CSV table of C-alpha atoms in Angstrom, one decimal:
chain,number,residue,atom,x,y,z
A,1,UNK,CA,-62.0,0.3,127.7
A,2,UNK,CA,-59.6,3.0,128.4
A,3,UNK,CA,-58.6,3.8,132.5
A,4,UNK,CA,-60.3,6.6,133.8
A,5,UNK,CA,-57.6,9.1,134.4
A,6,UNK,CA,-59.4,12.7,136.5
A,7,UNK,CA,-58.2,16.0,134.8
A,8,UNK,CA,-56.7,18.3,137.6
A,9,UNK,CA,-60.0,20.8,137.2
A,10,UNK,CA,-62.0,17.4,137.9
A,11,UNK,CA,-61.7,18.0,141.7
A,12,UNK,CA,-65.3,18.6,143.6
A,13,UNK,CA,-64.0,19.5,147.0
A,14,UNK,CA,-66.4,19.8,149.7
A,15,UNK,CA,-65.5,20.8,153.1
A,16,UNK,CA,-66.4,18.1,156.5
A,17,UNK,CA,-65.8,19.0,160.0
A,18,UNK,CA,-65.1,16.5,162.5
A,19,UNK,CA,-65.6,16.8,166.5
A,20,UNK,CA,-62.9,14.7,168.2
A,21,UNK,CA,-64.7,15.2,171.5
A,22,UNK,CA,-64.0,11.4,173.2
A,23,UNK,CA,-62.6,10.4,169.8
A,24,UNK,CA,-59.7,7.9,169.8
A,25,UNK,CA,-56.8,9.6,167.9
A,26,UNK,CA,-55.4,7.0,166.1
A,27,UNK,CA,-58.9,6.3,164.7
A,28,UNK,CA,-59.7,9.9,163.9
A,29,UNK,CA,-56.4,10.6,162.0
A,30,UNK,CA,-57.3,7.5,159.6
A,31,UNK,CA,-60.6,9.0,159.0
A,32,UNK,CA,-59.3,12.5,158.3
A,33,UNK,CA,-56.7,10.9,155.8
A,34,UNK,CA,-58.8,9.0,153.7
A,35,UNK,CA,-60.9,12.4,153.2
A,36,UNK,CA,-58.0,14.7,152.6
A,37,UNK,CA,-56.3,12.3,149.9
A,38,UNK,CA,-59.7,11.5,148.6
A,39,UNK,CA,-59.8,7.3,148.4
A,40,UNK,CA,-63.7,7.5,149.3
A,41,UNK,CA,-64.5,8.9,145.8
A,42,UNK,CA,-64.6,7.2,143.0
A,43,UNK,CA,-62.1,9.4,141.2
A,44,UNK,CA,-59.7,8.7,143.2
A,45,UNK,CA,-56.4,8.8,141.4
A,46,UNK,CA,-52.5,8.1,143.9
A,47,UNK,CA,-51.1,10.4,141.7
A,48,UNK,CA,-53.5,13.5,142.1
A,49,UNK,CA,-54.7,15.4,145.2
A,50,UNK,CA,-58.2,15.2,144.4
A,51,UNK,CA,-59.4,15.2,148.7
A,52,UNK,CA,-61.7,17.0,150.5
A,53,UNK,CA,-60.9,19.9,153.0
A,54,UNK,CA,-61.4,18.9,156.8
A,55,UNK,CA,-61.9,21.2,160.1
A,56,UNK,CA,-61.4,19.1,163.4
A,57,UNK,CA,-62.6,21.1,166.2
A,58,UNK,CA,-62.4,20.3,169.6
A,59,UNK,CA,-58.7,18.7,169.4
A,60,UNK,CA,-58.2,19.1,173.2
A,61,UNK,CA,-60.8,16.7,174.0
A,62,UNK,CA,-59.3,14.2,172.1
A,63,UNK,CA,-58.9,10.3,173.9
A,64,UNK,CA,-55.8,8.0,173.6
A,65,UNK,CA,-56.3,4.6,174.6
A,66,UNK,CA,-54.3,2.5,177.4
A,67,UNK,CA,-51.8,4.1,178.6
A,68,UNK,CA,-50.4,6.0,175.1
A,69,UNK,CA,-50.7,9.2,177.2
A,70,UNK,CA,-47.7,8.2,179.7
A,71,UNK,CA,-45.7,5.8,176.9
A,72,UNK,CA,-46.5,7.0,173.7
A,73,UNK,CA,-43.5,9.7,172.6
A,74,UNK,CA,-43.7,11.9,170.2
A,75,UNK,CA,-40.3,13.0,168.6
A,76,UNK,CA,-39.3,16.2,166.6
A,77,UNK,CA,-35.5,16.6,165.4
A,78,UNK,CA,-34.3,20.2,164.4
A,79,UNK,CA,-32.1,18.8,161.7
A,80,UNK,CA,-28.8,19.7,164.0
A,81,UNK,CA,-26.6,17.3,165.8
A,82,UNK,CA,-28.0,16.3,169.1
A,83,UNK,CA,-31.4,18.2,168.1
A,84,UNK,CA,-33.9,15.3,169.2
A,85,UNK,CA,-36.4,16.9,171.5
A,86,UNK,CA,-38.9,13.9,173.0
A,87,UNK,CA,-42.2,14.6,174.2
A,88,UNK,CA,-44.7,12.6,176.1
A,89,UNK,CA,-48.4,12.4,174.3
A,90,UNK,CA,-49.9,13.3,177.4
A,91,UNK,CA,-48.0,16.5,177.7
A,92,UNK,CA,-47.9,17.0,174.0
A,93,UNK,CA,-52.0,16.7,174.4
A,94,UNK,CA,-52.1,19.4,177.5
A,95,UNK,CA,-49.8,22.2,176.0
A,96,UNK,CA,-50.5,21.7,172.0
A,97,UNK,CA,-53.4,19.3,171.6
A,98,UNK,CA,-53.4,20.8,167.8
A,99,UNK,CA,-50.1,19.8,167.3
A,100,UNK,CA,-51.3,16.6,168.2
A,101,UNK,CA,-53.5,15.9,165.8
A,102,UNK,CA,-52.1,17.2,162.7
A,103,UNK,CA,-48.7,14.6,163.6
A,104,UNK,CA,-51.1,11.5,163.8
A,105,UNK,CA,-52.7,12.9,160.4
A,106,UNK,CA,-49.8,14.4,158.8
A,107,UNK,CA,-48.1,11.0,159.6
A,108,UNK,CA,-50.7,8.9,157.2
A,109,UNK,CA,-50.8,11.5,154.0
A,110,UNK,CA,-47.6,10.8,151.5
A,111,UNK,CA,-44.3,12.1,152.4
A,112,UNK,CA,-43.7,14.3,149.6
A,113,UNK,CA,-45.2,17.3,147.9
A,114,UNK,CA,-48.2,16.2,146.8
A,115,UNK,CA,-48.6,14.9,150.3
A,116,UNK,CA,-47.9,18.6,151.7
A,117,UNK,CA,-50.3,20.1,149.1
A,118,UNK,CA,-52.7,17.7,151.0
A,119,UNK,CA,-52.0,18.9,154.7
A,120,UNK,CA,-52.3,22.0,153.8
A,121,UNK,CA,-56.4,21.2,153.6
A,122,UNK,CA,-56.3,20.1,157.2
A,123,UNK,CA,-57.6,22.8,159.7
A,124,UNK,CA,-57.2,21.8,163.1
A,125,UNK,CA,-58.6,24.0,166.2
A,126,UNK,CA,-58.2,22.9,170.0
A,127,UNK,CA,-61.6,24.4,170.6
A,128,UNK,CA,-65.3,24.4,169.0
A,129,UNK,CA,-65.2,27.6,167.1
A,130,UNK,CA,-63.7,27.3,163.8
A,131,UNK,CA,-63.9,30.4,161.1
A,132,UNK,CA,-64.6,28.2,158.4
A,133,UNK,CA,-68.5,28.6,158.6
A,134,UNK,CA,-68.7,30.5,155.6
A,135,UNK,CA,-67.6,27.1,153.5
A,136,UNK,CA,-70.9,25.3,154.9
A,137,UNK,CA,-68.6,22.3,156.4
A,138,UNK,CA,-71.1,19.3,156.4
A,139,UNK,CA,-70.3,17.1,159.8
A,140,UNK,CA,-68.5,13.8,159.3
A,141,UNK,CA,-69.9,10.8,161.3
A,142,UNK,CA,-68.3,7.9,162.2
A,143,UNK,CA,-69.5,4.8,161.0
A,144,UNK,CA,-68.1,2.8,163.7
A,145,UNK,CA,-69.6,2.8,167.4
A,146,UNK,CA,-66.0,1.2,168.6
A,147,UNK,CA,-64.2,4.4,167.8
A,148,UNK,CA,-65.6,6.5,170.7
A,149,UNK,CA,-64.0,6.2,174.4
A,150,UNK,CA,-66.7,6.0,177.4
C-alpha cells in the first residue's frame, strides 16, 4: 500500500461559525485551530493547508477563567529597541475583544507561511452579524459541556 498523499485541488472547504458567547477562550481557540488546519478530516496532510474556513461571532462575550483577565498579559513588540507594549487580557478583551481571539488562535496554527495562509481563513467579529451569510456557514457545536462558563 502506498500513503495517501491529497492533491492541492483535493481541498473540500466548508465554512462553520462559532458563537463564543460564555465560551472559554483558551478552549475556543483549540477548537477553531483544529478546523482551520483541518486534523478532523481524514485527509489531513502537516504539510498542506487542507482546513476549513471559520466565522466567530460574538468575540466580546468571550469568558477567561480565574483570574486570566487581571494576570494574563498579552505582549506585542514592534520589532524596535525598547518596542515591548504589555497589555492586560481584560483590557485587551474591553477595547479589541477581536484582537483577542485571533492571538489565542493565531498562536496554535504553525508559525510560518503555510500557517499564515491558514489565518487568513479565520474571520473574527466582536458582534453577531457577520457578512459571510452568503457561504451558508453551518454552526459548530461543542462537544464538551465543560467548555462553557456559568
Amino acid at each position: 500500500m502506498r500513503t495517501y498523499s491529497p492533491k492541492a485541488g483535493d481541498a473540500v472547504r466548508k465554512w462553520h461559525i462559532i458563537d463564543a458567547q460564555d465560551v472559554v477562550l483558551g478552549r475556543l481557540a483549540t477548537h477553531a485551530a483544529v478546523l482551520l488546519r483541518g486534523k478532523h478530516k481524514p485527509t489531513f496532510a502537516p504539510h498542506m493547508d487542507m482546513g476549513d474556513f471559520v466565522i466567530v461571532i460574538n468575540a466580546e462575550k468571550i469568558a477567561l477563567s480565574g483570574n486570566k483577565s487581571k494576570q494574563k498579559w498579552a505582549h506585542h513588540h514592534s520589532g524596535f529597541p525598547g518596542g515591548l507594549t504589555s497589555t492586560v487580557y481584560g483590557e485587551l478583551l474591553e477595547k479589541h475583544p477581536t484582537r483577542a481571539v485571533e492571538k489565542a488562535i493565531k498562536g496554535m496554527i504553525p508559525k510560518n507561511r503555510l500557517g499564515k495562509e491558514m489565518a487568513s481563513k479565520l474571520k473574527v467579529y466582536a458582534g453577531p452579524n457577520h457578512p459571510h451569510a452568503a457561504q451558508a456557514p453551518t454552526p459548530y457545536v461543542f462537544d464538551q459541556v465543560s467548555q462553557i462558563v456559568k
